Amino acid sequence: MGNNLLGHLTAWDYAIVAAYVVILAGIGYRASAAKKTEESLFLANKSLGWASIGFNMWGTNVGPSMLLAFASIGYSTGIVAVNFEWYAFVFLFLLAVVFAPRYLAANVSTMPGFMGRQYGDSTQNILAWYALIKILISWLSLGLFSGGLLVRQILGIPMWQSVVVLVLFAGAFTFAGGLKAIARVNVFQMLLLIGVSLTLTVIGVMKVGGLSEVFHRVPGHYWNLLQPASDPKYPWYAILLGYPVSAVAFFCTDQAMVQSVLGARSLEQGQLGVNFIGWLKILSLPLFILTGVLCYLLFPDLKDPKEAYMTMVTSLFPAGMKGLVIVVLIAVLVGTISSSLNALSTVFAMDVYARNINPQATDADVVRVGRRTVLVGCAFAVLMALAIDSVKGLNLFDVFQAVLGFIAPPLAVVFLLSVFWARTTQRAVNGILSWGSAFSLGVGVLYLWVLPPDTHPFWPHYLMLSFYIFAALFGAAVLISLTDPAGQARRQAVDYGELARPTRRVQLLWAALAVVMVGLYVVFNGH
């Protein structure tokens, strides 16, 4: 690929990129002109409506790795990867109806803060460090690495230069504007992304000769969401059992994802926002995955499926549109990286600095430390991205999913138990978060680096591995809670008051989403 796209750019394309940067800076500047308090920097003054929340969560979720990875999976296996988007609605529902009311009633700014309210300081401290490591590795470093890969593909510059440019751009935003600026910009960027990706899909469908041609010319199994148990890449049972572990940790407990909901104007707006991201996720099929299927029909001899997205862009888009694509790719990247930098600075400033290092800290101190954390996070992410770049032969999407699959089990266990089972004890929670995490991450290191599955075929599918670890930790947590002699002092009863029931509007929209999702699963498995 090299600097393929760069060779295709015209003056129009450069003008578009320049205009975009100016608009972005304008939106960011307007959102960040007000004086910064910790609430405005980290939680946007609790002013976000449903559209901002939905677009912002989606913007945090749709990394560039997804664009490239989904197109490449679409090219080689069809629509099976859509499961990672459509099946998510179950866990988004869990966030909206079970977790969000408790988070907002407890009036917390961070996930460690929420657990600390129930199990005390030791739990909050362990979880704060765990959250920081998770944001640094799974969000910042992997996100930056995939972005660097992209920029390297587009501009043909070395990895270290491309990650430094990206980090400076995203870091400046978070540093100056906080969550409100990020949310404003993400709405604009996601609308751009939808416009550009849909255009690409429509041009592709026309090139192939219409939708029925697209449907009939690829192998039949390309249109099945559920693949047989014998399928080596995505057997149905691995997705059914393994994906929920990551999904609970990702959608319901992850600071970068939940932060938008914590910044909601009201519980109803938060629940509608989470519902909205469920509808947006339906678009993953036409926007990202279909691009790969179309590329398979138009360019069946690609050397590497990873180039599917870029091949479609360079071959189908007219002058002026290619500049837009570069803009969208950078936009998606900046969205993910700035959201994760904001989550990082929130957790560090509020859970580590203001509670343990300097309990007398003023609002201004906390904001200052939050901003410094952004700078340190940027530097760390650059080093990690360069380290990941040295690991060879990885399929980006699978690496993301696998890493999440090893980080997720302890989080999924403690959050589910603390919400659904009143007998959970502090000892159980702390044990799972400390030695349970060490065990889970240890297995992950063995799987990814020490005894990789391509040379050691004894491993189960990485999603099943995640499920087995979850089951083992869940059993351990229940056992520890039941045998804990100090069980009576198990948790500080947090009085949430009467938890608000979802309003009629919220109930109707979730019911509608569920009906549509079940319908889609029926339609895409009848072949």
Coordinates of C-alpha atoms in Angstrom, one line a residue, residues 52-479:
S52 CA -24.5 13.7 22.5
I53 CA -24.3 10.6 24.7
G54 CA -25.1 8.2 21.9
F55 CA -22.7 9.7 19.4
N56 CA -20.0 10.1 22.0
M57 CA -20.2 6.5 23.2
W58 CA -20.3 5.4 19.6
G59 CA -17.3 7.6 18.7
T60 CA -15.4 6.2 21.6
N61 CA -16.3 2.7 20.5
V62 CA -15.7 2.9 16.7
G63 CA -12.0 3.0 16.5
P64 CA -10.2 3.1 13.1
S65 CA -9.1 -0.4 13.9
M66 CA -12.8 -1.3 13.6
L67 CA -13.1 0.2 10.1
L68 CA -10.0 -1.7 8.8
A69 CA -10.7 -4.9 10.7
F70 CA -14.4 -5.1 9.9
A71 CA -13.7 -4.6 6.2
S72 CA -11.0 -7.2 6.3
I73 CA -13.2 -9.8 8.1
G74 CA -16.0 -8.9 5.7
Y75 CA -13.6 -9.6 2.8
S76 CA -12.5 -13.0 4.1
T77 CA -15.5 -14.4 5.9
G78 CA -18.6 -12.3 5.4
I79 CA -20.8 -10.6 8.0
V80 CA -20.0 -12.8 11.1
A81 CA -18.1 -9.9 12.8
V82 CA -21.4 -8.0 13.0
N83 CA -22.1 -10.1 16.1
F84 CA -19.7 -7.9 18.0
E85 CA -21.9 -5.0 17.3
W86 CA -25.5 -6.3 17.2
Y87 CA -25.2 -8.7 20.2
A88 CA -24.1 -5.7 22.2
F89 CA -27.6 -4.4 22.6
V90 CA -28.3 -6.9 25.4
F91 CA -25.4 -5.4 27.4
L92 CA -26.2 -1.8 26.6
F93 CA -29.7 -2.6 28.0
L94 CA -28.0 -3.9 31.1
L95 CA -26.1 -0.6 31.4
A96 CA -29.2 1.6 30.8
V97 CA -31.6 -0.2 33.1
V98 CA -29.5 -1.9 35.8
F99 CA -26.1 0.0 36.1
A100 CA -26.9 3.6 35.1
P101 CA -29.6 4.2 37.7
R102 CA -27.3 3.1 40.4
Y103 CA -24.3 5.0 39.1
L104 CA -26.3 8.2 38.9
A105 CA -28.1 7.7 42.3
A106 CA -24.7 7.1 44.0
N107 CA -23.6 10.4 42.4
V108 CA -20.1 9.2 41.5
S109 CA -17.7 10.5 38.8
T110 CA -15.7 7.2 38.4
M111 CA -16.3 3.5 38.4
P112 CA -13.7 2.9 41.3
G113 CA -15.7 5.6 43.2
F114 CA -18.9 3.6 42.7
M115 CA -17.3 0.4 44.1
G116 CA -15.6 2.3 46.9
R117 CA -19.0 3.5 48.1
Q118 CA -20.0 -0.2 48.6
Y119 CA -16.8 -1.9 49.7
G120 CA -14.6 0.9 51.1
D121 CA -11.3 2.5 50.3
S122 CA -9.2 -0.6 49.7
T123 CA -11.5 -1.7 46.9
Q124 CA -11.6 1.8 45.4
N125 CA -7.8 1.9 45.4
I126 CA -7.3 -1.5 43.7
L127 CA -9.9 -0.7 41.1
A128 CA -8.5 2.7 40.4
W129 CA -5.1 1.2 39.5
Y130 CA -6.7 -1.5 37.6
A131 CA -8.8 1.0 35.6
L132 CA -5.7 3.1 34.9
I133 CA -3.7 0.1 33.5
K134 CA -6.7 -1.0 31.5
I135 CA -7.2 2.5 29.9
L136 CA -3.5 2.8 29.2
I137 CA -3.2 -0.6 27.5
S138 CA -6.5 -1.5 25.9
W139 CA -7.6 2.0 24.9
L140 CA -4.7 4.3 24.5
S141 CA -1.9 2.0 23.4
L142 CA -3.8 -0.3 21.1
G143 CA -5.9 2.6 19.7
L144 CA -2.8 4.7 19.0
F145 CA -1.1 1.7 17.4
S146 CA -4.0 1.1 15.0
G147 CA -4.1 4.8 14.2
G148 CA -0.4 4.9 13.6
L149 CA -0.8 1.9 11.2
L150 CA -3.5 3.9 9.3
V151 CA -1.5 7.1 9.1
R152 CA 1.5 5.1 8.0
Q153 CA -0.7 3.5 5.2
I154 CA -2.0 6.8 4.1
L155 CA 1.1 9.0 4.3
G156 CA 3.9 6.5 4.1
I157 CA 5.7 8.1 7.1
P158 CA 7.4 5.9 9.8
M159 CA 5.4 4.6 12.8
W160 CA 6.9 6.9 15.4
Q161 CA 6.1 10.1 13.5
S162 CA 2.5 9.1 12.8
V163 CA 1.7 8.2 16.5
V164 CA 3.4 11.4 17.7
V165 CA 1.3 13.6 15.4
L166 CA -1.9 11.8 16.4
V167 CA -1.3 12.0 20.1
L168 CA -0.5 15.7 19.9
F169 CA -3.8 16.4 18.1
A170 CA -6.0 14.3 20.5
G171 CA -4.1 15.4 23.6
A172 CA -4.5 19.1 22.8
F173 CA -8.3 18.6 22.7
T174 CA -8.6 16.7 26.0
F175 CA -6.1 19.1 27.6
A176 CA -8.1 22.2 26.7
G177 CA -11.7 21.1 26.5
G178 CA -12.5 18.1 28.6
L179 CA -15.6 15.9 28.1
K180 CA -17.8 18.7 26.7
A181 CA -15.5 19.5 23.9
I182 CA -15.0 15.9 23.1
A183 CA -18.7 15.2 23.1
R184 CA -19.4 18.2 20.8
V185 CA -16.7 17.2 18.3
N186 CA -17.7 13.5 18.4
V187 CA -21.2 14.3 17.2
F188 CA -19.8 16.2 14.2
Q189 CA -17.3 13.5 13.5
M190 CA -19.7 10.6 13.6
L191 CA -22.1 12.3 11.2
L192 CA -19.2 12.8 8.9
L193 CA -18.2 9.1 9.3
I194 CA -21.7 7.9 8.4
G195 CA -21.9 10.2 5.4
V196 CA -18.5 9.1 3.9
S197 CA -18.9 5.4 4.7
L198 CA -22.4 5.2 3.3
T199 CA -21.3 6.9 0.1
L200 CA -18.5 4.4 -0.3
T201 CA -21.0 1.5 0.2
V202 CA -23.5 3.0 -2.3
I203 CA -20.8 3.5 -5.0
G204 CA -19.6 -0.1 -4.4
V205 CA -23.1 -1.6 -4.6
M206 CA -23.7 0.3 -7.9
K207 CA -20.3 -0.9 -9.3
V208 CA -21.2 -4.5 -8.5
G209 CA -24.6 -4.1 -10.2
G210 CA -27.2 -3.7 -7.4
L211 CA -28.0 -5.3 -4.1
S212 CA -29.3 -8.6 -5.5
E213 CA -26.1 -9.1 -7.4
V214 CA -24.1 -8.4 -4.2
F215 CA -26.4 -10.9 -2.4
H216 CA -26.1 -13.8 -4.9
R217 CA -22.5 -13.5 -6.0
V218 CA -20.7 -14.2 -2.7
P219 CA -20.7 -17.7 -1.0
G220 CA -23.9 -18.4 0.9
H221 CA -22.3 -18.6 4.3
Y222 CA -21.1 -15.0 4.0
W223 CA -24.6 -13.8 5.0
N224 CA -24.9 -16.0 8.1
L225 CA -24.4 -14.3 11.5
L226 CA -24.0 -17.6 13.3
Q227 CA -21.3 -19.9 11.9
P228 CA -21.2 -23.7 12.7
A229 CA -19.4 -25.0 15.8
S230 CA -16.7 -26.4 13.5
D231 CA -15.8 -22.9 12.2
P232 CA -12.2 -22.2 13.3
K233 CA -12.5 -18.4 13.5
Y234 CA -15.9 -17.5 14.9
P235 CA -17.9 -20.6 16.0
W236 CA -21.3 -19.7 17.3
Y237 CA -20.8 -20.9 20.9
A238 CA -17.7 -18.8 21.3
I239 CA -19.5 -15.7 20.5
L240 CA -22.6 -16.7 22.5
L241 CA -20.6 -17.4 25.7
G242 CA -17.3 -15.5 25.4
Y243 CA -18.5 -12.2 24.0
P244 CA -20.7 -11.3 27.0
V245 CA -17.8 -11.3 29.4
S246 CA -16.0 -8.6 27.4
A247 CA -19.3 -6.8 26.7
V248 CA -20.3 -6.4 30.4
A249 CA -16.8 -5.1 31.3
F250 CA -16.7 -2.9 28.2
F251 CA -20.1 -1.3 28.1
C252 CA -21.2 -1.4 31.8
T253 CA -17.9 -0.8 33.8
D254 CA -15.5 0.9 31.5
Q255 CA -14.7 4.5 32.5
A256 CA -14.2 5.6 28.9
M257 CA -17.6 4.2 27.8
V258 CA -19.6 5.0 30.9
Q259 CA -18.3 8.6 31.4
S260 CA -20.7 10.0 28.8
V261 CA -23.7 8.5 30.8
L262 CA -22.3 10.0 34.1
G263 CA -22.3 13.3 32.3
A264 CA -26.0 13.0 31.4
R265 CA -28.5 15.8 32.1
S266 CA -30.9 13.2 33.7
L267 CA -31.2 9.5 34.1
E268 CA -33.8 9.4 31.2
Q269 CA -31.4 11.2 28.9
G270 CA -28.7 8.7 29.8
Q271 CA -30.9 5.8 29.1
L272 CA -32.1 7.2 25.8
G273 CA -28.5 7.9 24.9
V274 CA -27.5 4.3 25.5
N275 CA -30.5 3.1 23.5
F276 CA -29.4 5.4 20.7
I277 CA -25.9 3.8 20.5
G278 CA -27.8 0.4 20.1
W279 CA -29.6 1.8 17.0
L280 CA -26.3 3.3 15.7
K281 CA -24.6 -0.1 16.0
I282 CA -27.0 -1.6 13.4
L283 CA -25.2 0.7 10.9
S284 CA -22.0 -1.3 11.3
L285 CA -23.2 -3.7 8.6
P286 CA -23.7 -1.2 5.8
L287 CA -21.0 1.2 6.9
F288 CA -18.1 -1.1 7.7
I289 CA -18.6 -4.7 7.0
L290 CA -20.3 -4.5 3.6
T291 CA -17.3 -2.5 2.4
G292 CA -15.2 -5.7 2.8
V293 CA -17.8 -7.9 1.1
L294 CA -18.0 -5.5 -1.9
C295 CA -14.2 -5.4 -2.1
Y296 CA -14.2 -9.2 -2.3
L297 CA -16.5 -9.0 -5.3
L298 CA -14.7 -6.1 -7.0
F299 CA -11.1 -7.0 -6.2
P300 CA -11.0 -10.7 -5.5
D301 CA -7.2 -11.0 -5.7
L302 CA -6.1 -8.8 -2.8
K303 CA -2.8 -10.0 -1.3
D304 CA -3.9 -8.9 2.2
P305 CA -7.5 -8.6 3.3
K306 CA -6.4 -5.8 5.7
E307 CA -6.1 -3.5 2.6
A308 CA -9.8 -3.9 1.7
Y309 CA -10.9 -0.6 3.1
M310 CA -8.1 1.5 1.6
T311 CA -8.4 -0.3 -1.8
M312 CA -12.1 0.6 -2.0
V313 CA -11.3 4.2 -1.1
T314 CA -8.4 4.7 -3.6
S315 CA -10.3 2.9 -6.4
L316 CA -13.8 4.2 -6.1
F317 CA -13.8 7.7 -4.6
P318 CA -13.5 10.8 -6.9
A319 CA -11.1 13.7 -6.2
G320 CA -12.2 15.7 -3.1
M321 CA -13.8 12.6 -1.5
K322 CA -10.4 11.0 -0.7
G323 CA -9.5 14.0 1.5
L324 CA -12.8 13.4 3.3
V325 CA -11.8 9.9 4.0
I326 CA -8.5 10.9 5.5
V327 CA -10.5 13.4 7.6
V328 CA -12.9 10.7 8.8
L329 CA -10.2 8.3 9.7
I330 CA -8.3 10.9 11.7
A331 CA -11.6 12.0 13.3
V332 CA -12.4 8.5 14.4
L333 CA -9.0 8.2 15.9
V334 CA -9.0 11.4 17.7
G335 CA -12.5 10.6 19.1
T336 CA -11.2 7.3 20.6
I337 CA -7.9 8.6 21.9
S338 CA -9.3 11.8 23.4
S339 CA -12.2 10.0 25.2
S340 CA -9.7 7.5 26.7
L341 CA -7.3 10.3 27.7
N342 CA -10.2 12.1 29.5
A343 CA -11.1 8.8 31.3
L344 CA -7.5 8.4 32.3
S345 CA -7.2 11.9 33.7
T346 CA -10.5 11.6 35.6
V347 CA -9.6 8.3 37.3
F348 CA -6.1 9.5 38.3
A349 CA -7.1 13.0 39.4
M350 CA -10.2 12.0 41.4
D351 CA -9.5 8.4 42.7
V352 CA -5.7 8.5 43.2
Y353 CA -4.6 12.1 43.6
A354 CA -7.5 13.7 45.4
R355 CA -8.1 10.8 47.7
N356 CA -4.7 9.4 48.5
I357 CA -1.9 11.9 47.5
N358 CA -3.4 15.2 48.4
P359 CA -6.8 14.9 50.2
Q360 CA -6.8 18.7 50.8
A361 CA -6.7 19.4 47.0
T362 CA -8.8 22.2 45.7
D363 CA -10.9 22.1 42.5
A364 CA -8.1 23.9 40.7
D365 CA -5.5 21.4 41.9
V366 CA -7.5 18.5 40.7
V367 CA -8.0 20.0 37.2
R368 CA -4.3 20.8 37.0
V369 CA -3.3 17.2 37.9
G370 CA -5.9 15.9 35.5
R371 CA -4.3 17.9 32.7
R372 CA -0.8 16.7 33.6
T373 CA -2.1 13.1 33.6
V374 CA -3.1 13.7 30.0
L375 CA 0.5 14.6 29.1
V376 CA 1.9 11.6 30.8
G377 CA -0.7 9.3 29.2
C378 CA 0.3 10.7 25.8
A379 CA 3.9 9.8 26.3
F380 CA 3.2 6.4 27.7
A381 CA 0.8 5.5 24.8
V382 CA 3.5 6.5 22.2
L383 CA 6.0 4.1 23.8
M384 CA 3.5 1.3 24.1
A385 CA 2.3 1.7 20.5
L386 CA 5.9 1.4 19.2
A387 CA 6.3 -1.7 21.4
I388 CA 3.2 -3.3 20.0
D389 CA 4.4 -2.5 16.5
S390 CA 7.4 -4.8 17.1
V391 CA 5.1 -7.8 17.6
K392 CA 4.7 -9.5 14.2
G393 CA 1.8 -11.3 12.5
L394 CA -1.2 -10.0 14.5
N395 CA -4.7 -9.6 13.2
L396 CA -5.6 -6.2 14.8
F397 CA -9.3 -6.9 15.6
D398 CA -8.5 -10.3 17.2
V399 CA -5.7 -8.7 19.3
F400 CA -8.2 -6.1 20.5
Q401 CA -10.8 -8.7 21.3
A402 CA -8.3 -11.1 22.9
V403 CA -6.7 -8.4 25.1
L404 CA -10.1 -7.2 26.2
G405 CA -11.0 -10.9 26.8
F406 CA -8.2 -11.2 29.4
I407 CA -8.8 -7.8 31.1
A408 CA -12.6 -8.3 31.3
P409 CA -13.3 -11.3 33.5
P410 CA -12.4 -9.9 37.0
L411 CA -14.3 -6.7 36.2
A412 CA -17.4 -8.5 34.9
V413 CA -17.4 -10.7 38.0
V414 CA -17.2 -8.0 40.7
F415 CA -19.6 -5.6 39.0
L416 CA -22.3 -8.2 38.3
L417 CA -22.0 -9.7 41.8
S418 CA -22.1 -6.3 43.6
V419 CA -25.3 -5.3 41.7
F420 CA -27.1 -8.6 41.8
W421 CA -26.0 -10.4 45.0
A422 CA -26.2 -8.6 48.3
R423 CA -24.0 -11.2 50.1
T424 CA -20.9 -10.4 48.1
T425 CA -18.1 -9.5 50.6
Q426 CA -15.2 -7.0 50.4
R427 CA -12.7 -9.9 50.7
A428 CA -14.2 -11.5 47.6
V429 CA -14.2 -8.3 45.6
N430 CA -10.6 -7.4 46.5
G431 CA -9.4 -11.0 46.0
I432 CA -10.9 -11.2 42.5
L433 CA -9.6 -7.7 41.5
S434 CA -6.0 -8.5 42.7
W435 CA -5.1 -12.1 42.4
G436 CA -8.0 -12.9 40.0
S437 CA -6.7 -10.2 37.7
A438 CA -3.1 -11.4 38.0
F439 CA -4.3 -14.9 37.0
S440 CA -6.4 -13.6 34.1
L441 CA -3.7 -11.4 32.7
G442 CA -1.1 -14.1 33.3
V443 CA -3.1 -16.5 31.1
G444 CA -3.4 -13.7 28.5
V445 CA 0.4 -13.2 28.4
L446 CA 0.9 -17.0 27.9
Y447 CA -1.7 -17.0 25.2
L448 CA -0.6 -14.0 23.2
W449 CA 3.2 -14.2 23.6
V450 CA 4.7 -17.2 25.4
L451 CA 2.7 -20.1 23.9
P452 CA 0.8 -18.6 21.0
P453 CA -2.1 -20.7 19.6
D454 CA -0.7 -20.9 16.1
T455 CA 2.2 -23.0 17.4
H456 CA 0.4 -24.5 20.4
P457 CA -2.9 -25.9 19.2
F458 CA -4.1 -27.0 22.6
W459 CA -5.7 -23.6 23.4
P460 CA -9.5 -23.2 23.2
H461 CA -10.9 -20.2 21.2
Y462 CA -9.8 -17.0 22.9
L463 CA -13.4 -16.0 23.5
M464 CA -14.0 -19.4 25.2
L465 CA -10.9 -19.0 27.2
S466 CA -12.3 -15.6 28.5
F467 CA -15.5 -17.4 29.4
Y468 CA -13.7 -20.2 31.4
I469 CA -11.7 -17.6 33.3
F470 CA -14.9 -15.7 34.1
A471 CA -16.6 -18.9 35.3
A472 CA -13.7 -19.8 37.5
L473 CA -13.4 -16.3 39.1
F474 CA -17.2 -16.1 39.5
G475 CA -17.2 -19.5 41.4
A476 CA -14.3 -18.3 43.6
A477 CA -16.0 -15.0 44.5
V478 CA -19.2 -16.8 45.6
L479 CA -17.1 -19.3 47.6

